mmCIF file of C-alpha atoms in Angstrom:
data_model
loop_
_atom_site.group_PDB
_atom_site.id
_atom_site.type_symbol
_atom_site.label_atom_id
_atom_site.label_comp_id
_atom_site.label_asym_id
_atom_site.label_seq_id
_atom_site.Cartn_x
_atom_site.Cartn_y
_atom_site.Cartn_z
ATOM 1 C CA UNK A 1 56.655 119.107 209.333
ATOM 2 C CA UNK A 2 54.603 115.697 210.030
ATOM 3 C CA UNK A 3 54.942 116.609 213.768
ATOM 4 C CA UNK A 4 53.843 120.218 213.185
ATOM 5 C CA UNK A 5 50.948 119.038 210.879
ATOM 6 C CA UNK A 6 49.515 116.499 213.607
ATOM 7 C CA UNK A 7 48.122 119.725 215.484
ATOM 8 C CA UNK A 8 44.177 120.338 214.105
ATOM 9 C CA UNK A 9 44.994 123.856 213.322
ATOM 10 C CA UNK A 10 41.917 125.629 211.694
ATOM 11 C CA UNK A 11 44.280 127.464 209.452
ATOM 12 C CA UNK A 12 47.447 126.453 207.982
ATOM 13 C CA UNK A 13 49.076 129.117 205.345
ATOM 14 C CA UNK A 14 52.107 129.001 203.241
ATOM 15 C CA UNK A 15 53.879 132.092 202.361
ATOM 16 C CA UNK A 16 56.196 132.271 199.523
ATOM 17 C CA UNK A 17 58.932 134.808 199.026
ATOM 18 C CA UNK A 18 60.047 135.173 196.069
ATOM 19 C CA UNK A 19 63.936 134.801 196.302
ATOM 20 C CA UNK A 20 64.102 135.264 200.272
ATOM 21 C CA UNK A 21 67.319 132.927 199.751
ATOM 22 C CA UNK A 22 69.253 131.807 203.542
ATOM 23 C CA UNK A 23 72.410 133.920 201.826
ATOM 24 C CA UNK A 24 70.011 137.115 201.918
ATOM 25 C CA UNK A 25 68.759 136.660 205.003
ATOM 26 C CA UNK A 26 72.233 136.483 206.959
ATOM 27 C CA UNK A 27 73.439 139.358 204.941
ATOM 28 C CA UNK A 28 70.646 141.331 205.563
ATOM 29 C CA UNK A 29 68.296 140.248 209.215
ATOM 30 C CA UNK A 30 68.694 140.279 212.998
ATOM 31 C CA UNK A 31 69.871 136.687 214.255
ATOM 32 C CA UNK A 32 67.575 137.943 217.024
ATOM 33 C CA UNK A 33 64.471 139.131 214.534
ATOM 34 C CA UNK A 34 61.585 137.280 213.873
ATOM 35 C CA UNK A 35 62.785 135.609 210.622
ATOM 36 C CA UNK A 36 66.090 133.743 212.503
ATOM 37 C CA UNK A 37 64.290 133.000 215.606
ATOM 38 C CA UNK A 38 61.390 131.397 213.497
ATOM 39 C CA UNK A 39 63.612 129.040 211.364
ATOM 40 C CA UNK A 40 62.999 125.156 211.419
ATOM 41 C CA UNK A 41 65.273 124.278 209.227
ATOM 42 C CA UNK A 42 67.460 125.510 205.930
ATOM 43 C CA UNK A 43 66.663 123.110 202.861
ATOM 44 C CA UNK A 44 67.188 122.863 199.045
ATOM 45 C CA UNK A 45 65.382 124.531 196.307
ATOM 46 C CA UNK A 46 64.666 122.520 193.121
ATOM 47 C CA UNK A 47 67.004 122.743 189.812
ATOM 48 C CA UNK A 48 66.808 125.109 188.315
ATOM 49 C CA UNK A 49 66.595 127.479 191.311
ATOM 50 C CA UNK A 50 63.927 129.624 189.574
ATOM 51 C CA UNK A 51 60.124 130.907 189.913
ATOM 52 C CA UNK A 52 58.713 128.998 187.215
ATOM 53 C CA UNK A 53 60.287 125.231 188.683
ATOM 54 C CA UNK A 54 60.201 125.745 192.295
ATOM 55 C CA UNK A 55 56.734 127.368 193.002
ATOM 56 C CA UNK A 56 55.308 124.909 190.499
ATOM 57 C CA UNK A 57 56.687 122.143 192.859
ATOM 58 C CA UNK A 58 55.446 123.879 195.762
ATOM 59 C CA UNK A 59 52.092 123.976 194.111
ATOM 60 C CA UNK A 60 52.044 120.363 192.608
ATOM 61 C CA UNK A 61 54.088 118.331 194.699
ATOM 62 C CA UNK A 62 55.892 117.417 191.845
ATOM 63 C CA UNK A 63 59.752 117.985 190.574
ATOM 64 C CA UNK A 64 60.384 119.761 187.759
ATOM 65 C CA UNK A 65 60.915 116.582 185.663
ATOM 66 C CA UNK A 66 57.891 115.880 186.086
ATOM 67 C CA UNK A 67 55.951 118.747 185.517
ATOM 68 C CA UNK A 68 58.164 120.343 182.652
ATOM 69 C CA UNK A 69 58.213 124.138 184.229
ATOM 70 C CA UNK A 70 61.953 123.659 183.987
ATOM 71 C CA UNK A 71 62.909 127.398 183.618
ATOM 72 C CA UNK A 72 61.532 131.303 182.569
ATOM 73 C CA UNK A 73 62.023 130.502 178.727
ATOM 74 C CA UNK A 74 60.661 126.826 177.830
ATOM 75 C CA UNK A 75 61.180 125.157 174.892
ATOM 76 C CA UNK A 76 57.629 123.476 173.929
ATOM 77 C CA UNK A 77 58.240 121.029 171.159
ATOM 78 C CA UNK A 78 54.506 121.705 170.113
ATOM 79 C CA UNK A 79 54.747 124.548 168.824
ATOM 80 C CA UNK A 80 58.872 124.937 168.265
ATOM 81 C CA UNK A 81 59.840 127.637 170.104
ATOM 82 C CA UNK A 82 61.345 128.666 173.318
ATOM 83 C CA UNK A 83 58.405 130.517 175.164
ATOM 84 C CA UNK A 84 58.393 132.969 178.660
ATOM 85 C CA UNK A 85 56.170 130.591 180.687
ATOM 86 C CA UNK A 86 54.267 132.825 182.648
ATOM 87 C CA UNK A 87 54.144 135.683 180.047
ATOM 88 C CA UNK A 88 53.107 133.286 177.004
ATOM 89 C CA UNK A 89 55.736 134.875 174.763
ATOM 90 C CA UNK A 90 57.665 133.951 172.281
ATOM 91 C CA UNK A 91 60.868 133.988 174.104
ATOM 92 C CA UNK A 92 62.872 137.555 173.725
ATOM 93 C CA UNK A 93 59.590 139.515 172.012
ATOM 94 C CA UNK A 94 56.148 140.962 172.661
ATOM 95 C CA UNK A 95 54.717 138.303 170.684
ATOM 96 C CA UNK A 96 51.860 136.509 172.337
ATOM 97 C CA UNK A 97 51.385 132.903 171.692
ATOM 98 C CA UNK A 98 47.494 131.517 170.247
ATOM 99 C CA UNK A 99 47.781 128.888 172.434
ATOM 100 C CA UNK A 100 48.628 128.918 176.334
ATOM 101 C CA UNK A 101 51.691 126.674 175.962
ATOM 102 C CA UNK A 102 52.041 125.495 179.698
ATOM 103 C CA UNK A 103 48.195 125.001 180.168
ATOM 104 C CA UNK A 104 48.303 122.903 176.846
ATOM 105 C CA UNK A 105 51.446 121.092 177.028
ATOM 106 C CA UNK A 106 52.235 120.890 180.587
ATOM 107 C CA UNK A 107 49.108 120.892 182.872
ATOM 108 C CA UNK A 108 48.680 119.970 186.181
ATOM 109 C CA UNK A 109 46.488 119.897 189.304
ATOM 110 C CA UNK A 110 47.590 122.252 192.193
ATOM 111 C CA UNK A 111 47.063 121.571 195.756
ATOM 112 C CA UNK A 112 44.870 124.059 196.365
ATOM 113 C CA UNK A 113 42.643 122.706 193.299
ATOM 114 C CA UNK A 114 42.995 118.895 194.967
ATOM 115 C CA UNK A 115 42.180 120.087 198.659
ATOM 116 C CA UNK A 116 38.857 121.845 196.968
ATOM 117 C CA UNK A 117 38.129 119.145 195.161
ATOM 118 C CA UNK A 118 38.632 116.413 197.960
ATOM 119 C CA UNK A 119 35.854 118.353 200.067
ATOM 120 C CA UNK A 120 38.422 121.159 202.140
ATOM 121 C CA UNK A 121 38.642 124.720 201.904
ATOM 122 C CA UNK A 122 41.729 126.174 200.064
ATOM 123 C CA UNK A 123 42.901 129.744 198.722
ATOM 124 C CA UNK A 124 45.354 131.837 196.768
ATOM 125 C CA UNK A 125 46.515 135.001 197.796
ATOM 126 C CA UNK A 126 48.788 136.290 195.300
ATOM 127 C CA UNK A 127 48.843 138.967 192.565
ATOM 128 C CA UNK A 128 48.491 136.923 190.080
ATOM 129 C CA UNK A 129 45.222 134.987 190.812
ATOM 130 C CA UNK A 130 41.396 136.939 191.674
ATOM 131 C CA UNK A 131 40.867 139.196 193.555
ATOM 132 C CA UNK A 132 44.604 140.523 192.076
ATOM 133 C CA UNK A 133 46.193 141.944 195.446
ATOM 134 C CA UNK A 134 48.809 144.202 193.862
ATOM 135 C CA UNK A 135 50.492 144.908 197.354
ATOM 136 C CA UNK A 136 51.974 143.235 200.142
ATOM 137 C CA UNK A 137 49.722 145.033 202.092
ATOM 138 C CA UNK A 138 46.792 143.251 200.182
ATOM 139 C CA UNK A 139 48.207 139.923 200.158
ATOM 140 C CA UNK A 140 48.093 140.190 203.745
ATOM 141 C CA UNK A 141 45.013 141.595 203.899
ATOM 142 C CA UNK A 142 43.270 138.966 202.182
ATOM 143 C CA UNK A 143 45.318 136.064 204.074
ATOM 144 C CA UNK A 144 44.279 137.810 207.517
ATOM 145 C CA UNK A 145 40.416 137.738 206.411
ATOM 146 C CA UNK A 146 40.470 133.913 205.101
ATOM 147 C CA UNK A 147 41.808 132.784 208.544
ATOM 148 C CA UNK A 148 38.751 134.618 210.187
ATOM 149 C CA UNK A 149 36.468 133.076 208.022
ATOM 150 C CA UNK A 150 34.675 129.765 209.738
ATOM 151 C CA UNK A 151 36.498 126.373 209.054
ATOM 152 C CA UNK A 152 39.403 124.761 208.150
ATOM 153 C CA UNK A 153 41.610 125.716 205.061
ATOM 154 C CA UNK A 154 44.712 126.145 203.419
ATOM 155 C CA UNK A 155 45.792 129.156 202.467
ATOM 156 C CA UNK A 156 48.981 129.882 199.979
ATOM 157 C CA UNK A 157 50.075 133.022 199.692
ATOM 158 C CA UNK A 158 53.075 134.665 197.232
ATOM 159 C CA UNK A 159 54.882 138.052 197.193
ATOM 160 C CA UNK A 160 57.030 139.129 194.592
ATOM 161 C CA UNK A 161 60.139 140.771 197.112
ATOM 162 C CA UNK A 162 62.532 140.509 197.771
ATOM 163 C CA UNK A 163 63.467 138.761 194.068
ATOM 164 C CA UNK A 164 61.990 141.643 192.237
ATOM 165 C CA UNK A 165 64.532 144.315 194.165
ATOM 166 C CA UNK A 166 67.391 141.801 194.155
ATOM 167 C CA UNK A 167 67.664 141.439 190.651
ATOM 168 C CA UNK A 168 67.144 145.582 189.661
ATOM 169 C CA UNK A 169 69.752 146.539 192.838
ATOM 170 C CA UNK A 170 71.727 143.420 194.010
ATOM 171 C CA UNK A 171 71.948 141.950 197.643
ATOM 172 C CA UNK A 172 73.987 144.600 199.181
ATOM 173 C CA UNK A 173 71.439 147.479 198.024
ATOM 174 C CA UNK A 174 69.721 149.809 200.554
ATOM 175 C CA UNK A 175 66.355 149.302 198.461
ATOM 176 C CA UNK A 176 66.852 145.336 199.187
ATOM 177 C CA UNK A 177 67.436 145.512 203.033
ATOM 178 C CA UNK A 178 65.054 148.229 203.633
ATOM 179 C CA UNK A 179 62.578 146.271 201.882
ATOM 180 C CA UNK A 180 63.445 142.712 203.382
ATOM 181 C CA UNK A 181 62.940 144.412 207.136
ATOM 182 C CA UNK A 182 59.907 145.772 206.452
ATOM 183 C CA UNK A 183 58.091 142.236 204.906
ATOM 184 C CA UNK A 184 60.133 140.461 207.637
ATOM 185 C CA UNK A 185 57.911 143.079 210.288
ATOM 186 C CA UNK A 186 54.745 142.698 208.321
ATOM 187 C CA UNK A 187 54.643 139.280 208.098
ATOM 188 C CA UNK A 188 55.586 138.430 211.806
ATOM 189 C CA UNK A 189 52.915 140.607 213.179
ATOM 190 C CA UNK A 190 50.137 138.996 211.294
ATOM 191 C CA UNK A 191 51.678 135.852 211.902
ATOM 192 C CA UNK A 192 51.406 136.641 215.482
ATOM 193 C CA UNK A 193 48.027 138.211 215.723
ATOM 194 C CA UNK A 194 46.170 135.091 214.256
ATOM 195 C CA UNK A 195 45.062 132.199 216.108
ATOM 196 C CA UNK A 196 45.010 128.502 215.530
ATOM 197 C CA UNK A 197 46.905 128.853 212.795
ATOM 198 C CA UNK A 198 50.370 127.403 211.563
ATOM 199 C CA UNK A 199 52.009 130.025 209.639
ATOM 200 C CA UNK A 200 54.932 128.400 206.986
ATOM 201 C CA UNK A 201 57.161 131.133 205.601
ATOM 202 C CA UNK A 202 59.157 129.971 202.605
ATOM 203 C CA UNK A 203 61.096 131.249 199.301
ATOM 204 C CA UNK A 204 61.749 129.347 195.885
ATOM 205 C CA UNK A 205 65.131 130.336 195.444
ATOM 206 C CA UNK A 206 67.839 132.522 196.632
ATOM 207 C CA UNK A 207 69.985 134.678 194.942
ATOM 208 C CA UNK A 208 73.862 135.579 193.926
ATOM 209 C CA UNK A 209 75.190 138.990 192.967
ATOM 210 C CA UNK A 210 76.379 138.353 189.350
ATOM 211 C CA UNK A 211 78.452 139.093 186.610
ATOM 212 C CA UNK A 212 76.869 139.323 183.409
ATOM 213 C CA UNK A 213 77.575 138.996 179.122
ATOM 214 C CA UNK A 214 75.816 138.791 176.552
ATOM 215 C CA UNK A 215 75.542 135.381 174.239
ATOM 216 C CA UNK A 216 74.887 137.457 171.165
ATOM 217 C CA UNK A 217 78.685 139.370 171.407
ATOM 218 C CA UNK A 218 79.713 135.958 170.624
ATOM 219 C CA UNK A 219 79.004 135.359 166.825
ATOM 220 C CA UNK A 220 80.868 132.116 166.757
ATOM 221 C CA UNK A 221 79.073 130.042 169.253
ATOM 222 C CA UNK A 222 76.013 131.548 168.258
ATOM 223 C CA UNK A 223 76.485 129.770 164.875
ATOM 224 C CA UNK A 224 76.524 126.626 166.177
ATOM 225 C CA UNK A 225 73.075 126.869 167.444
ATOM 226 C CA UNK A 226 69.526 126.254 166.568
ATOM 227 C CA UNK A 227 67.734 128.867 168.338
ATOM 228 C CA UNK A 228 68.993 130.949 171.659
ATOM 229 C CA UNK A 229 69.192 128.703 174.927
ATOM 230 C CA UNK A 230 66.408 127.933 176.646
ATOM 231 C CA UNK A 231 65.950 127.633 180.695
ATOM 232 C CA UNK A 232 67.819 130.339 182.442
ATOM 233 C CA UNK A 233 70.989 132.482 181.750
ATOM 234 C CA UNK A 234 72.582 130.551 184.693
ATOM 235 C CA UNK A 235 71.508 127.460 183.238
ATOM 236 C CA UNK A 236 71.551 127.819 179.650
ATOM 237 C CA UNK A 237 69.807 124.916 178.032
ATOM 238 C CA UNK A 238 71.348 124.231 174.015
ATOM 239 C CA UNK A 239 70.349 123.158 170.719
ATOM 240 C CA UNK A 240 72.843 122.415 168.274
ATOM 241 C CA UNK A 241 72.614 122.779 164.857
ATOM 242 C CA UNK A 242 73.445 119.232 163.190
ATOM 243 C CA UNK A 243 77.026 118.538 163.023
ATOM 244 C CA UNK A 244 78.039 121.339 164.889
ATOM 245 C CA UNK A 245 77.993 119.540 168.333
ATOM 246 C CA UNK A 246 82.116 119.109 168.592
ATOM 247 C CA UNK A 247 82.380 122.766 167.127
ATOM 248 C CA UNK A 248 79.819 124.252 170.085
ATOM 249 C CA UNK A 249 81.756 122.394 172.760
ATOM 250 C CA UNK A 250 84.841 123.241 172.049
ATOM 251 C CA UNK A 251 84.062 127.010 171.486
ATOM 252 C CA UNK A 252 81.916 126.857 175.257
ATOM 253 C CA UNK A 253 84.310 125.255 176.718
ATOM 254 C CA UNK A 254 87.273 127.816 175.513
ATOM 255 C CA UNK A 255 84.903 130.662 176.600
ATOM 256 C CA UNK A 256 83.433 129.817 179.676
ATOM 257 C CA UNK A 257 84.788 126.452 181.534
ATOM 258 C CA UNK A 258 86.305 128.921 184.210
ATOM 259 C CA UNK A 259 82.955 129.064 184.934
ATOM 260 C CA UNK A 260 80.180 126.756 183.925
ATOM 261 C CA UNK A 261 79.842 122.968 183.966
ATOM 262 C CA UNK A 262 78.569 121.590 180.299
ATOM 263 C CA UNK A 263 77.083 118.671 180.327
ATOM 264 C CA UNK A 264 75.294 116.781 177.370
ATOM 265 C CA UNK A 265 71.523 115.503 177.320
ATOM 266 C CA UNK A 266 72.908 111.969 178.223
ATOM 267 C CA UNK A 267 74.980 112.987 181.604
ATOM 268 C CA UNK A 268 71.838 115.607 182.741
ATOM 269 C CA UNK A 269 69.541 112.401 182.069
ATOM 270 C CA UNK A 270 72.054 110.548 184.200
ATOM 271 C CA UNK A 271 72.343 112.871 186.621
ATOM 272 C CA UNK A 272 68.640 113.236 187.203
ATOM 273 C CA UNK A 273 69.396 117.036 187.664
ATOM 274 C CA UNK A 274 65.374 117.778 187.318
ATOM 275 C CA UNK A 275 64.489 115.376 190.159
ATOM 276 C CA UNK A 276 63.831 111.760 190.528
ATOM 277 C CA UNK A 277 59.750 111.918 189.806
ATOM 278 C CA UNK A 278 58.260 110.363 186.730
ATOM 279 C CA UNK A 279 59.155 111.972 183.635
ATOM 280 C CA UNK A 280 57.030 113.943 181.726
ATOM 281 C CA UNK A 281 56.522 112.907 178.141
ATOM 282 C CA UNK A 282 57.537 116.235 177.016
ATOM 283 C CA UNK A 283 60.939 116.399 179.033
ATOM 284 C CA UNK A 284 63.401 115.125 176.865
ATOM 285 C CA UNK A 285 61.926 116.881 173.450
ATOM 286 C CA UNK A 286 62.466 120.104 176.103
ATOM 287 C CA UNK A 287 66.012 119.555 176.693
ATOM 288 C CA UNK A 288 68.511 120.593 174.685
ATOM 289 C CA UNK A 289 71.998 118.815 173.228
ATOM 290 C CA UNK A 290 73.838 120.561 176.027
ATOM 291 C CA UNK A 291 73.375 122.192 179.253
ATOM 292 C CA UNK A 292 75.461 124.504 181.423
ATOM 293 C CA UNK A 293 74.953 125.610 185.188
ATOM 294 C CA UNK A 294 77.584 128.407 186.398
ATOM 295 C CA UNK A 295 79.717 127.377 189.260
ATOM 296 C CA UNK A 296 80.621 130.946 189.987
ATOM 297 C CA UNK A 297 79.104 134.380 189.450
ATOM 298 C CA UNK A 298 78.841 134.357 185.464
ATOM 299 C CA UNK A 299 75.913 134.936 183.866
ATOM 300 C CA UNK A 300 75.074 134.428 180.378
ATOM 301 C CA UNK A 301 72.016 136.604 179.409
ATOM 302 C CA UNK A 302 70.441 135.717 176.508
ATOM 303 C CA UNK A 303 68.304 139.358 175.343
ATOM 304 C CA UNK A 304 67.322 142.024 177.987
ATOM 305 C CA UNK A 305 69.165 143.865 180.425
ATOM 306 C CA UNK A 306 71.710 142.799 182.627
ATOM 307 C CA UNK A 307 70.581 142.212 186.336
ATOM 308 C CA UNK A 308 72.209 142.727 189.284
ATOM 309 C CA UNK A 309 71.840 139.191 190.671
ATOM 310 C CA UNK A 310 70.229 136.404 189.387
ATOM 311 C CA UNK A 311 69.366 132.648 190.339
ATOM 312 C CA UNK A 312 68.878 129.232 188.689
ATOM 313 C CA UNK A 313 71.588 127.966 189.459
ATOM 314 C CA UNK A 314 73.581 125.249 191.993
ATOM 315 C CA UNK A 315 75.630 127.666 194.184
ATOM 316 C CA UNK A 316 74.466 127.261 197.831
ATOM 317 C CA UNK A 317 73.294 130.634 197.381
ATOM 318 C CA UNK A 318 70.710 130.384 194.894
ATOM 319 C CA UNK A 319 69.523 126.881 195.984
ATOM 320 C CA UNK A 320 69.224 127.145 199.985
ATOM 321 C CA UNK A 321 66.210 128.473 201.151
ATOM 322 C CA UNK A 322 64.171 128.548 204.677
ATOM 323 C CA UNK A 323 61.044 127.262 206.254
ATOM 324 C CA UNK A 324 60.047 129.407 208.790
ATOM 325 C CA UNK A 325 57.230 128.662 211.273
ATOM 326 C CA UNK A 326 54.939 130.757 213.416
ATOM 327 C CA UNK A 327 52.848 128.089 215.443
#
């Protein structure tokens, strides 16, 4: 990247697609497509291999020990519950917070906020941030008329596919490989039509066809807890009532070690599972007495449906992800 960055490009843009995993791309694209022929280099997601860390490191720079987006349900000790991060939920309801809890608790600067503010030009083209483009189409769009523009920027750009698909119809669906061809045409051809620009093509996790249950069908472990686990249901984060902490690992353990690895808040600290940045005040309040990451397909939902293939885990499927350049 250092050598690709000397270059004075006048635009350099940074794609992300959401859960575009290495695993789904062999399953699913031409060796000989765009996509393959494109690739610099496979590399590792963050852990958890999920939305809320990994595009918040792509964003700040920062692991997710540092800038406590750990998972889609965070526990903020501020206001003592387990929240949706991005919805602003209580975790499992409809019920909308008073406060933002990651804006509050866990703020920080992204780079397109520290480019702007250091005197460059930089953008967002997703569907979450103004001007809203609700389609790939429009994320495109929008990307294409930035690099026209005069000067110099950065441009970051997100798309919800394939993650969206992948976890309604799993990776060996029709509606997933129909869809991953068509961004993987899309994107190359405005890749290719645009000058002076270095176009990065990227994903924040991948994915793994899973099987699912439900925490709630088991009444005894659930007794042993505080509140439902936080983080992810492949990485369920848990808080243990008091005195209970030999009951709940015996009971996980006799239900699940065929398939997850518990660990308590000492060995994850150890382990420096979250990443090796400084830690953010909040992170230890966040994590839980225990946590478990599945080391096969089990899933352990916590409310909701159950998906056809998750992420958030450590397999090499959810974790390995691409960086694709069109220079």
């Amino acid at each position: 990247m250092d050598e690709l960055l000397k270059k004075d490009y006048k635009n350099v843009v940074l794609l992300l697609l959401d859960g575009m995993g290495i695993s789904t791309m062999e399953k699913i694209l031409d060796k000989q497509g765009a996509f393959w022929s494109n690739l610099l280099f496979p590399y590792s997601s963050v852990f958890p291999a999920t939305t809320v860390a990994a595009t918040t490191s792509v964003l700040s720079a920062l692991p997710p020990v540092s800038h406590g987006w750990l998972g889609w349900d965070n526990y903020y000790p501020g206001v003592g519950e387990n929240v949706t991060v991005f919805l602003n939920r209580k975790q499992g309801t409809g019920e909308i917070l008073s406060v933002n809890c990651a804006e509050k608790f866990t703020p920080y600067k992204s780079i397109i906020t520290l480019i702007n503010e250091n005197g460059g030009k930089a953008y967002d083209s997703s569907p979450f941030i103004a001007p809203y483009p609700k389609t790939l189409d429009s994320v495109l769009k929008r990307v294409k008329s930035l690099c026209n523009e005069e000067g110099r920027k950065f441009i970051y750009a997100y798309w919800t596919d394939p993650d969206y698909l992948l976890h309604g119809f799993g990776s060996e669906s029709s509606e997933v490989r129909d869809e991953l061809r068509n961004i993987e045409e899309k994107v190359s051809k405005l890749a290719s039509s645009i000058s002076d620009t270095l176009f990065l093509i990227t994903a924040d996790h991948g994915h793994i066809d899973t099987e699912g249950v439900y925490i709630n069908d088991y009444p005894e472990l659930m007794d042993t807890l505080i509140r439902l686990p936080s983080l992810e249901p492949r990485t369920p984060n848990f808080f243990v009532k008091e005195g209970k902490k030999d009951e709940f690992k015996r009971i996980f353990l006799d239900l699940f070690s065929d398939d997850f690895v518990l660990l308590d808040r000492e060995e994850v600290l150890e382990k420096k599972l979250f990443g090796r940045g400084k830690e953010h005040p909040l992170f230890p309040e966040m994590l839980g007495d225990y946590l478990a990451y599945s080391k096969s397909d089990k899933t352990i939902f916590f409310y909701g449906e159950r998906l056809k293939s998750m992420h958030g885990s450590m397999t090499e499927d959810e974790m390995i992800i691409p960086l694709i350049a069109f220079k």
